[in-house]
Amino acid sequence: MIDWKIDSWRKFPIKQVPEYSDMDKVASVEKELSIRPPLVFAEEARRLRKRMADVAEGKAFLLQGGDCAESFAEHNANNIRDSFRVLLQMAVVLTFGSALPVIKIGRLAGQYSKPRSSPFEVINDVSLPSYRGDMVNDMAFEDKAREPNPERLLQVYDKSASTLNLLRAFAGGGMADLTKLHEWNLEFVSGTNEAIKYKELASQITSALEFMNACGMTPENTAQLRETEFYTSHEGLLLNYEEALTRKDTITEEKGWFATSAHMLWVGDRTRSIDEAHIEYMRGIANPIGLKCGPSTDPDDLLRLIEKLNPLNQAGRLTLIARMGSADVYKKLKPLLTAVKKSGLIVGWCCDPMHGNTVKASSGFKTRKMDDIMAEVRGFFEVHNEMHTVPGGVHFEMTGQNVTECVGGVYEVNEANLADRYHTHCDPRLNATQSLELAFLVADLLAENRTNLAKKIVAVS
Ligand code: PEP
Ligand code: CO
């Protein structure tokens, strides 16, 4: 990688950096982090890169989801378990619809920092630094709480390590056992239409498993039935944290530099300027990476970004996460798809139907409407179908908890009851029922795609 070093980003203009008052303390925290063990292993990141190559080629489907912002207060085993369970349930639904392997990546074990539109928040004429995630400061609207504190970087490392430890235990230790599909249901989802649909699907899968069992394939002798691959990701926003956890792969010939804070990092929509620090850092790490593409993304700029982030045009290296908003998805995505297709550059395409659809309810709560979210997902598939390109995956902000943050859905949350259980530390998340509902929608779209594809093959032959 020409002229790249783990700290070369420091010479570039940078956005979204917290203003710490004690820079010596920041330096000592960075030093401490740099001698801590990596959270993930290069080989795992490389394996995910292969999986993402399948996503780009339409041989697998990506499900990426989790909190908008993880928080220290909500860091506990039940929350981690419930997020993991819903993601698994969604993955089962999607696998059934697409007949493809579903690659599961959590916005978990490191998603603690947030880019903000404004550096200050003003309430009743009092102006304080904005909350930038628990990695930086505290959400309480008080002087002391909003002061950025570098010690929080170490807390993020500790919390991420324990989350990851539990996720690894769940993924390999029996929680993902397909013969226990029926047990994955969450209390409050039961009784809903989604739960009934999920139960029916689980029964069909159980019949298939009984057949396989009769043929001699059991969870005891077939790892795929008993465990799953589960990866972690977060926005690579605080580059000093990422740099301290960037390590050289000493085991394989490739000998690249890997971010070891997560398997995959993505660049946010606010920090993707081509000549700035975030792109500089990302171009040098060998992990699979994501790039958020909002409505202001210019097709030519995007091509230059792709070339810079993936100069070898490797499949699986780069996934574009489009977040256009339901009203604009067709109009904004089509020029990007057209340009990328024509260029021959290899990328995966994923739909984030959350960040372009945030609105303020009359009560003042930030929310998102299920109808808008669904419309954006439909629009994403529609453009891809028209362009004969691959709608590779979806990216959701969601939780396994029974929150009331997004409105709509079968279990109707409306604006009047947003306040009941509004717990997010940043953007509104789908609750478990809404997540499952969306998974069924996406599964239907994927099944339709398969049918269309089959028809096209018959027509050609
Ligand atoms: C996010 O994913 O939480 C986020 C802030 O997204 P974006 O960069 O697309 O606004
Ligand atoms: Co968000």
Short mmCIF file of C-alpha atoms and ligand atoms in Angstrom, two decimals:
data_model
loop_
_atom_site.label_atom_id
_atom_site.label_comp_id
_atom_site.label_asym_id
_atom_site.label_seq_id
_atom_site.Cartn_x
_atom_site.Cartn_y
_atom_site.Cartn_z
CA MET A 1 0.00 0.00 0.00
CA ILE A 2 1.75 3.14 -1.26
CA ASP A 3 2.68 5.74 1.39
CA TRP A 4 0.31 4.33 3.96
CA LYS A 5 1.11 3.94 7.62
CA ILE A 6 -1.17 3.17 10.51
CA ASP A 7 -0.90 6.81 11.55
CA SER A 8 -0.74 8.50 8.12
CA TRP A 9 -4.39 9.59 8.61
CA ARG A 10 -3.13 12.07 11.22
CA LYS A 11 -1.76 14.34 8.48
CA PHE A 12 -5.14 14.73 6.80
CA PRO A 13 -8.08 17.02 7.55
CA ILE A 14 -10.55 15.22 9.79
CA LYS A 15 -14.19 15.59 10.82
CA GLN A 16 -16.12 14.53 13.91
CA VAL A 17 -13.21 14.53 16.38
CA PRO A 18 -14.04 15.07 20.06
CA GLU A 19 -12.34 18.03 21.72
CA TYR A 20 -10.46 16.56 24.65
CA SER A 21 -9.06 18.95 27.24
CA ASP A 22 -6.19 16.65 28.32
CA MET A 23 -4.22 15.47 25.28
CA ASP A 24 -1.57 13.76 27.46
CA LYS A 25 -4.30 11.56 28.87
CA VAL A 26 -5.47 10.77 25.31
CA ALA A 27 -1.91 9.75 24.38
CA SER A 28 -1.57 7.49 27.43
CA VAL A 29 -4.91 5.78 26.67
CA GLU A 30 -3.80 5.20 23.05
CA LYS A 31 -0.57 3.65 24.34
CA GLU A 32 -2.47 1.40 26.73
CA LEU A 33 -4.83 0.25 23.95
CA SER A 34 -1.95 -0.47 21.61
CA ILE A 35 -0.57 -3.14 23.93
CA ARG A 36 -3.90 -4.84 24.59
CA PRO A 37 -4.69 -8.04 22.70
CA PRO A 38 -6.60 -7.74 19.43
CA LEU A 39 -10.36 -8.35 19.67
CA VAL A 40 -10.56 -10.24 16.38
CA PHE A 41 -8.06 -12.26 14.45
CA ALA A 42 -6.86 -11.41 10.92
CA GLU A 43 -7.92 -14.80 9.58
CA GLU A 44 -11.51 -14.13 10.66
CA ALA A 45 -11.54 -10.80 8.83
CA ARG A 46 -10.11 -12.51 5.78
CA ARG A 47 -12.83 -15.17 5.96
CA LEU A 48 -15.46 -12.44 6.12
CA ARG A 49 -13.89 -10.84 3.05
CA LYS A 50 -14.49 -14.12 1.21
CA ARG A 51 -18.08 -14.20 2.42
CA MET A 52 -18.56 -10.63 1.24
CA ALA A 53 -17.19 -11.60 -2.16
CA ASP A 54 -20.06 -14.09 -2.32
CA VAL A 55 -22.44 -11.28 -1.37
CA ALA A 56 -21.12 -9.09 -4.21
CA GLU A 57 -21.60 -11.96 -6.67
CA GLY A 58 -25.11 -12.86 -5.51
CA LYS A 59 -24.05 -16.15 -3.95
CA ALA A 60 -24.86 -15.05 -0.40
CA PHE A 61 -27.02 -12.41 1.25
CA LEU A 62 -25.86 -9.97 3.93
CA LEU A 63 -27.80 -9.22 7.10
CA GLN A 64 -26.14 -6.45 9.10
CA GLY A 65 -27.94 -5.12 12.15
CA GLY A 66 -27.88 -3.95 15.71
CA ASP A 67 -28.01 -0.82 17.79
CA CYS A 68 -27.61 2.65 16.35
CA ALA A 69 -25.39 3.26 19.37
CA GLU A 70 -24.52 0.65 21.96
CA SER A 71 -24.49 2.07 25.47
CA PHE A 72 -22.72 1.23 28.71
CA ALA A 73 -26.03 1.33 30.61
CA GLU A 74 -27.61 -1.32 28.35
CA HIS A 75 -24.55 -3.52 28.21
CA ASN A 76 -25.79 -6.78 29.70
CA ALA A 77 -26.17 -10.44 28.80
CA ASN A 78 -29.92 -10.34 28.16
CA ASN A 79 -29.67 -7.52 25.65
CA ILE A 80 -26.81 -9.20 23.81
CA ARG A 81 -28.69 -12.52 23.80
CA ASP A 82 -31.91 -10.95 22.50
CA SER A 83 -30.16 -9.02 19.70
CA PHE A 84 -28.34 -12.19 18.70
CA ARG A 85 -31.59 -14.19 18.73
CA VAL A 86 -33.52 -11.76 16.56
CA LEU A 87 -30.66 -11.59 14.09
CA LEU A 88 -30.64 -15.39 13.93
CA GLN A 89 -34.41 -15.53 13.44
CA MET A 90 -34.19 -12.97 10.68
CA ALA A 91 -31.36 -14.92 9.08
CA VAL A 92 -33.44 -18.11 9.08
CA VAL A 93 -36.33 -16.28 7.40
CA LEU A 94 -33.97 -14.78 4.82
CA THR A 95 -32.21 -18.08 4.14
CA PHE A 96 -35.57 -19.67 3.46
CA GLY A 97 -36.60 -16.90 1.07
CA SER A 98 -33.34 -16.60 -0.81
CA ALA A 99 -32.08 -20.18 -0.68
CA LEU A 100 -28.71 -18.52 -0.10
CA PRO A 101 -26.35 -18.51 2.86
CA VAL A 102 -26.99 -15.43 4.99
CA ILE A 103 -23.90 -13.64 6.30
CA LYS A 104 -24.64 -12.24 9.74
CA ILE A 105 -22.84 -9.12 10.93
CA GLY A 106 -23.82 -7.33 14.13
CA ARG A 107 -23.58 -3.61 14.73
CA LEU A 108 -22.31 -4.85 18.06
CA ALA A 109 -19.21 -5.13 20.25
CA GLY A 110 -17.80 -1.71 19.33
CA GLN A 111 -20.60 0.53 17.95
CA TYR A 112 -20.20 3.18 20.67
CA SER A 113 -19.41 6.41 18.81
CA LYS A 114 -21.68 8.66 16.77
CA PRO A 115 -21.10 11.32 14.13
CA ARG A 116 -23.25 14.37 14.82
CA SER A 117 -24.72 16.98 12.48
CA SER A 118 -23.94 19.74 14.97
CA PRO A 119 -21.07 19.94 17.52
CA PHE A 120 -23.40 21.58 20.06
CA GLU A 121 -26.86 20.87 21.40
CA VAL A 122 -28.96 23.78 22.64
CA ILE A 123 -31.80 23.31 25.13
CA ASN A 124 -33.54 26.34 26.68
CA ASP A 125 -30.68 28.62 25.60
CA VAL A 126 -28.07 26.35 27.23
CA SER A 127 -25.47 25.11 24.76
CA LEU A 128 -23.39 22.00 25.51
CA PRO A 129 -21.20 19.73 23.37
CA SER A 130 -23.35 17.17 21.54
CA TYR A 131 -23.50 13.61 22.82
CA ARG A 132 -21.12 11.62 20.59
CA GLY A 133 -21.75 8.15 21.94
CA ASP A 134 -20.58 6.50 25.17
CA MET A 135 -17.13 6.14 23.63
CA VAL A 136 -16.77 9.93 23.98
CA ASN A 137 -19.12 11.42 26.58
CA ASP A 138 -22.34 10.86 28.52
CA MET A 139 -25.85 11.44 27.18
CA ALA A 140 -27.07 13.45 30.23
CA PHE A 141 -27.49 17.14 29.34
CA GLU A 142 -25.06 18.40 31.96
CA ASP A 143 -21.73 20.19 31.73
CA LYS A 144 -19.62 17.47 33.30
CA ALA A 145 -21.38 14.62 31.48
CA ARG A 146 -20.83 16.13 28.05
CA GLU A 147 -17.10 16.68 28.58
CA PRO A 148 -15.26 14.19 26.30
CA ASN A 149 -13.36 11.69 28.47
CA PRO A 150 -10.57 9.58 26.90
CA GLU A 151 -10.90 6.88 29.62
CA ARG A 152 -14.08 5.89 27.81
CA LEU A 153 -11.98 4.42 24.98
CA LEU A 154 -10.68 1.82 27.42
CA GLN A 155 -14.19 1.11 28.66
CA VAL A 156 -15.29 0.52 25.06
CA TYR A 157 -12.46 -1.95 24.60
CA ASP A 158 -13.51 -3.83 27.76
CA LYS A 159 -17.22 -3.85 26.93
CA SER A 160 -16.55 -4.89 23.33
CA ALA A 161 -14.32 -7.74 24.50
CA SER A 162 -17.01 -9.10 26.81
CA THR A 163 -19.78 -8.72 24.21
CA LEU A 164 -17.67 -10.50 21.63
CA ASN A 165 -16.86 -13.24 24.11
CA LEU A 166 -20.56 -13.91 24.66
CA LEU A 167 -21.38 -13.71 20.95
CA ARG A 168 -18.67 -16.26 20.20
CA ALA A 169 -20.09 -18.52 22.93
CA PHE A 170 -23.62 -18.17 21.52
CA ALA A 171 -22.50 -18.78 17.93
CA GLY A 172 -20.47 -21.87 18.71
CA GLY A 173 -21.92 -23.11 21.96
CA GLY A 174 -25.38 -24.32 21.05
CA MET A 175 -27.49 -21.15 20.89
CA ALA A 176 -27.52 -21.30 17.08
CA ASP A 177 -28.45 -25.00 16.95
CA LEU A 178 -31.02 -25.27 14.16
CA THR A 179 -32.86 -28.08 15.93
CA LYS A 180 -33.74 -25.52 18.64
CA LEU A 181 -35.35 -23.07 16.21
CA HIS A 182 -38.65 -23.13 18.10
CA GLU A 183 -36.96 -22.01 21.29
CA TRP A 184 -35.58 -18.82 19.77
CA ASN A 185 -38.88 -16.97 20.11
CA LEU A 186 -38.93 -13.91 22.33
CA GLU A 187 -41.73 -13.63 24.88
CA PHE A 188 -43.37 -10.46 23.63
CA VAL A 189 -43.31 -11.51 19.97
CA SER A 190 -45.51 -14.52 20.68
CA GLY A 191 -49.10 -14.19 19.52
CA THR A 192 -48.24 -11.77 16.72
CA ASN A 193 -48.75 -12.61 13.09
CA GLU A 194 -44.97 -12.61 12.66
CA ALA A 195 -44.57 -15.17 15.44
CA ILE A 196 -47.14 -17.45 13.76
CA LYS A 197 -45.39 -17.12 10.39
CA TYR A 198 -42.06 -17.77 12.07
CA LYS A 199 -43.45 -20.87 13.85
CA GLU A 200 -44.74 -22.26 10.54
CA LEU A 201 -41.37 -21.71 8.96
CA ALA A 202 -39.58 -23.27 11.93
CA SER A 203 -41.84 -26.32 11.58
CA GLN A 204 -40.96 -26.66 7.89
CA ILE A 205 -37.27 -26.45 8.74
CA THR A 206 -37.72 -28.99 11.54
CA SER A 207 -39.26 -31.42 9.01
CA ALA A 208 -36.27 -30.89 6.71
CA LEU A 209 -33.93 -31.50 9.66
CA GLU A 210 -35.77 -34.71 10.56
CA PHE A 211 -35.26 -35.89 7.00
CA MET A 212 -31.55 -35.01 7.22
CA ASN A 213 -31.34 -36.74 10.57
CA ALA A 214 -32.77 -39.90 9.00
CA CYS A 215 -30.02 -39.62 6.38
CA GLY A 216 -27.43 -39.49 9.16
CA MET A 217 -26.77 -35.71 9.40
CA THR A 218 -27.24 -34.54 12.98
CA PRO A 219 -26.05 -31.51 14.97
CA GLU A 220 -23.53 -33.84 16.63
CA ASN A 221 -21.82 -34.77 13.37
CA THR A 222 -22.58 -31.67 11.24
CA ALA A 223 -21.19 -28.38 12.56
CA GLN A 224 -23.36 -26.27 10.20
CA LEU A 225 -26.50 -27.46 12.01
CA ARG A 226 -25.13 -26.69 15.42
CA GLU A 227 -23.20 -23.46 15.05
CA THR A 228 -23.08 -20.34 12.95
CA GLU A 229 -20.59 -17.71 11.83
CA PHE A 230 -21.30 -14.35 13.39
CA TYR A 231 -19.24 -11.24 12.67
CA THR A 232 -18.99 -7.80 14.27
CA SER A 233 -18.83 -4.31 12.79
CA HIS A 234 -19.02 -0.65 13.70
CA GLU A 235 -18.46 2.74 12.14
CA GLY A 236 -14.70 3.44 12.13
CA LEU A 237 -15.10 6.94 13.49
CA LEU A 238 -12.52 7.47 16.25
CA LEU A 239 -9.35 6.78 14.34
CA ASN A 240 -7.01 6.95 17.33
CA TYR A 241 -8.89 3.98 18.82
CA GLU A 242 -8.76 2.13 15.49
CA GLU A 243 -5.06 2.90 15.00
CA ALA A 244 -4.21 1.56 18.47
CA LEU A 245 -5.96 -1.71 17.59
CA THR A 246 -4.54 -2.00 14.07
CA ARG A 247 -2.11 -4.88 13.92
CA LYS A 248 0.13 -6.46 11.34
CA ASP A 249 -0.86 -9.97 10.34
CA THR A 250 2.17 -12.06 11.18
CA ILE A 251 0.75 -15.44 10.31
CA THR A 252 0.05 -15.49 6.58
CA GLU A 253 2.02 -14.51 3.52
CA GLU A 254 -0.29 -11.57 2.92
CA LYS A 255 1.18 -9.74 5.96
CA GLY A 256 -1.32 -6.92 5.74
CA TRP A 257 -2.50 -4.52 8.43
CA PHE A 258 -5.82 -5.38 9.99
CA ALA A 259 -8.20 -3.39 12.16
CA THR A 260 -8.73 -5.78 15.07
CA SER A 261 -11.49 -3.86 16.85
CA ALA A 262 -14.07 -5.64 14.64
CA HIS A 263 -14.23 -7.86 11.58
CA MET A 264 -15.67 -5.10 9.42
CA LEU A 265 -15.57 -1.31 9.71
CA TRP A 266 -17.57 1.16 7.70
CA VAL A 267 -17.07 4.81 6.79
CA GLY A 268 -20.03 7.02 7.68
CA ASP A 269 -21.83 9.31 5.27
CA ARG A 270 -20.38 12.39 7.01
CA THR A 271 -16.73 11.32 6.90
CA ARG A 272 -16.32 9.94 3.39
CA SER A 273 -14.49 12.86 1.73
CA ILE A 274 -11.82 11.39 -0.49
CA ASP A 275 -8.94 13.59 0.74
CA GLU A 276 -9.66 13.27 4.43
CA ALA A 277 -8.45 11.16 7.33
CA HIS A 278 -11.13 8.47 7.44
CA ILE A 279 -10.61 7.39 3.84
CA GLU A 280 -6.85 7.52 4.35
CA TYR A 281 -7.04 5.14 7.31
CA MET A 282 -9.50 2.75 5.65
CA ARG A 283 -7.55 2.42 2.41
CA GLY A 284 -4.67 0.77 4.26
CA ILE A 285 -6.41 -1.90 6.31
CA ALA A 286 -7.09 -5.30 4.80
CA ASN A 287 -10.49 -5.95 6.42
CA PRO A 288 -13.70 -5.98 4.43
CA ILE A 289 -15.05 -2.44 4.70
CA GLY A 290 -18.31 -0.62 4.10
CA LEU A 291 -18.95 2.84 2.70
CA LYS A 292 -22.20 4.63 3.46
CA CYS A 293 -23.65 6.35 0.40
CA GLY A 294 -26.22 9.03 1.14
CA PRO A 295 -28.24 11.11 -1.33
CA SER A 296 -25.39 13.60 -1.84
CA THR A 297 -23.10 10.90 -3.30
CA ASP A 298 -21.92 11.93 -6.75
CA PRO A 299 -21.35 9.03 -9.22
CA ASP A 300 -17.88 10.23 -10.32
CA ASP A 301 -16.77 10.86 -6.74
CA LEU A 302 -17.99 7.39 -5.87
CA LEU A 303 -15.89 5.78 -8.60
CA ARG A 304 -12.80 7.59 -7.31
CA LEU A 305 -13.56 6.49 -3.77
CA ILE A 306 -13.97 2.88 -4.86
CA GLU A 307 -10.64 2.98 -6.74
CA LYS A 308 -8.93 4.45 -3.69
CA LEU A 309 -10.44 2.00 -1.21
CA ASN A 310 -10.12 -1.06 -3.42
CA PRO A 311 -7.26 -0.43 -5.86
CA LEU A 312 -6.85 -4.15 -6.62
CA ASN A 313 -10.56 -4.48 -7.43
CA GLN A 314 -10.89 -7.42 -5.03
CA ALA A 315 -14.36 -8.89 -4.60
CA GLY A 316 -15.45 -8.73 -0.96
CA ARG A 317 -13.25 -5.82 0.00
CA LEU A 318 -15.85 -3.07 -0.36
CA THR A 319 -19.58 -2.99 0.28
CA LEU A 320 -21.57 0.14 -0.55
CA ILE A 321 -24.32 0.78 1.97
CA ALA A 322 -26.92 2.95 0.25
CA ARG A 323 -29.13 5.10 2.52
CA MET A 324 -31.09 7.38 0.23
CA GLY A 325 -34.52 7.74 1.85
CA SER A 326 -37.66 6.09 0.52
CA ALA A 327 -38.67 9.03 -1.67
CA ASP A 328 -35.31 9.22 -3.44
CA VAL A 329 -34.02 5.68 -3.53
CA TYR A 330 -34.86 5.04 -7.17
CA LYS A 331 -33.70 8.41 -8.45
CA LYS A 332 -30.48 8.53 -6.40
CA LEU A 333 -29.39 4.92 -6.57
CA LYS A 334 -29.82 4.39 -10.28
CA PRO A 335 -27.02 6.77 -11.40
CA LEU A 336 -24.66 5.18 -8.88
CA LEU A 337 -25.50 1.66 -10.02
CA THR A 338 -25.15 2.70 -13.65
CA ALA A 339 -21.73 4.29 -13.11
CA VAL A 340 -20.36 1.40 -11.05
CA LYS A 341 -21.70 -1.24 -13.44
CA LYS A 342 -20.16 0.52 -16.43
CA SER A 343 -16.79 0.89 -14.67
CA GLY A 344 -16.39 -2.83 -14.01
CA LEU A 345 -15.45 -2.09 -10.40
CA ILE A 346 -16.48 -4.88 -8.05
CA VAL A 347 -18.54 -3.90 -5.01
CA GLY A 348 -21.30 -5.38 -2.92
CA TRP A 349 -24.54 -3.41 -2.56
CA CYS A 350 -26.44 -3.23 0.67
CA CYS A 351 -29.57 -1.25 1.61
CA ASP A 352 -29.72 0.79 4.82
CA PRO A 353 -33.38 1.89 4.86
CA MET A 354 -32.99 3.60 8.25
CA HIS A 355 -30.81 6.70 7.93
CA GLY A 356 -32.59 8.37 5.03
CA ASN A 357 -35.97 7.96 6.73
CA THR A 358 -35.59 9.64 10.11
CA VAL A 359 -38.34 12.13 10.96
CA LYS A 360 -39.36 14.09 14.04
CA ALA A 361 -42.74 13.15 15.54
CA SER A 362 -44.92 15.99 16.83
CA SER A 363 -43.99 14.88 20.36
CA GLY A 364 -40.36 15.70 19.54
CA PHE A 365 -39.14 12.08 19.38
CA LYS A 366 -36.99 11.10 16.42
CA THR A 367 -38.71 8.22 14.69
CA ARG A 368 -38.92 6.19 11.48
CA LYS A 369 -42.00 4.82 9.80
CA MET A 370 -42.12 1.14 8.93
CA ASP A 371 -43.86 2.07 5.67
CA ASP A 372 -40.93 4.29 4.64
CA ILE A 373 -38.40 1.65 5.65
CA MET A 374 -40.22 -0.98 3.62
CA ALA A 375 -40.61 1.37 0.66
CA GLU A 376 -36.87 2.00 0.58
CA VAL A 377 -36.10 -1.73 0.68
CA ARG A 378 -38.59 -2.32 -2.18
CA GLY A 379 -37.08 0.56 -4.16
CA PHE A 380 -33.59 -0.85 -3.66
CA PHE A 381 -34.65 -4.23 -5.07
CA GLU A 382 -36.55 -2.58 -7.91
CA VAL A 383 -33.53 -0.61 -9.17
CA HIS A 384 -31.28 -3.65 -8.92
CA ASN A 385 -33.76 -5.78 -10.84
CA GLU A 386 -33.97 -3.19 -13.54
CA MET A 387 -30.19 -2.88 -13.77
CA HIS A 388 -29.57 -6.65 -13.49
CA THR A 389 -27.26 -6.00 -10.57
CA VAL A 390 -27.14 -7.77 -7.23
CA PRO A 391 -29.19 -6.50 -4.24
CA GLY A 392 -26.70 -8.01 -1.82
CA GLY A 393 -27.98 -7.23 1.63
CA VAL A 394 -29.74 -5.14 4.22
CA HIS A 395 -28.50 -3.01 7.12
CA PHE A 396 -30.92 -2.34 9.99
CA GLU A 397 -30.89 -0.47 13.28
CA MET A 398 -32.72 -2.87 15.54
CA THR A 399 -32.81 -4.45 18.95
CA GLY A 400 -34.16 -7.63 20.50
CA GLN A 401 -35.99 -5.49 23.08
CA ASN A 402 -39.66 -4.53 22.97
CA VAL A 403 -39.01 -0.83 22.36
CA THR A 404 -41.34 1.76 20.84
CA GLU A 405 -39.04 3.84 18.67
CA CYS A 406 -40.14 3.22 15.05
CA VAL A 407 -43.82 3.62 14.17
CA GLY A 408 -46.02 1.16 12.27
CA GLY A 409 -45.84 -2.54 11.78
CA VAL A 410 -48.29 -5.28 12.62
CA TYR A 411 -47.95 -4.73 16.35
CA GLU A 412 -48.84 -1.12 15.63
CA VAL A 413 -46.61 1.35 17.46
CA ASN A 414 -47.99 4.84 16.84
CA GLU A 415 -46.73 8.32 17.53
CA ALA A 416 -48.78 8.56 20.73
CA ASN A 417 -47.02 5.59 22.34
CA LEU A 418 -43.46 6.38 21.25
CA ALA A 419 -42.72 7.55 24.81
CA ASP A 420 -43.68 4.17 26.35
CA ARG A 421 -40.34 2.45 25.79
CA TYR A 422 -38.09 4.87 23.92
CA HIS A 423 -34.61 3.79 25.05
CA THR A 424 -32.26 4.42 22.16
CA HIS A 425 -29.07 6.39 22.76
CA CYS A 426 -29.27 7.81 19.27
CA ASP A 427 -31.49 6.84 16.32
CA PRO A 428 -34.82 4.96 16.60
CA ARG A 429 -34.48 1.17 16.26
CA LEU A 430 -36.83 -1.52 15.03
CA ASN A 431 -38.10 -3.73 17.84
CA ALA A 432 -37.99 -7.51 17.54
CA THR A 433 -41.45 -7.85 15.91
CA GLN A 434 -40.75 -5.09 13.41
CA SER A 435 -37.38 -6.67 12.60
CA LEU A 436 -39.01 -10.00 11.91
CA GLU A 437 -41.69 -8.36 9.81
CA LEU A 438 -39.01 -6.73 7.68
CA ALA A 439 -37.15 -10.01 7.35
CA PHE A 440 -40.32 -11.59 5.90
CA LEU A 441 -40.68 -8.72 3.45
CA VAL A 442 -37.07 -9.03 2.30
CA ALA A 443 -37.45 -12.82 2.08
CA ASP A 444 -40.47 -12.33 -0.23
CA LEU A 445 -38.47 -9.93 -2.41
CA LEU A 446 -35.61 -12.41 -2.55
CA ALA A 447 -37.97 -15.26 -3.44
CA GLU A 448 -39.46 -13.08 -6.22
CA ASN A 449 -35.95 -12.42 -7.50
CA ARG A 450 -35.29 -16.13 -7.63
CA THR A 451 -38.49 -16.75 -9.59
CA ASN A 452 -37.68 -13.95 -12.03
CA LEU A 453 -34.19 -15.29 -12.49
CA ALA A 454 -35.52 -18.80 -13.12
CA LYS A 455 -37.98 -17.42 -15.72
CA LYS A 456 -35.17 -15.54 -17.46
CA ILE A 457 -33.04 -18.69 -17.60
CA VAL A 458 -35.94 -20.67 -19.08
CA ALA A 459 -36.60 -17.89 -21.61
CA VAL A 460 -32.95 -17.86 -22.74
CA SER A 461 -32.58 -21.64 -23.01
C1 PEP B 1 -25.20 5.09 11.41
O1 PEP B 1 -25.08 4.07 10.70
O2 PEP B 1 -25.53 5.05 12.60
C2 PEP B 1 -24.98 6.41 10.78
C3 PEP B 1 -24.72 7.49 11.48
O3 PEP B 1 -25.14 6.36 9.47
P1 PEP B 1 -24.80 7.42 8.31
O4 PEP B 1 -23.31 7.63 8.35
O5 PEP B 1 -25.25 6.70 7.09
O6 PEP B 1 -25.58 8.67 8.60
CO CO B 2 -27.98 5.52 13.36
#
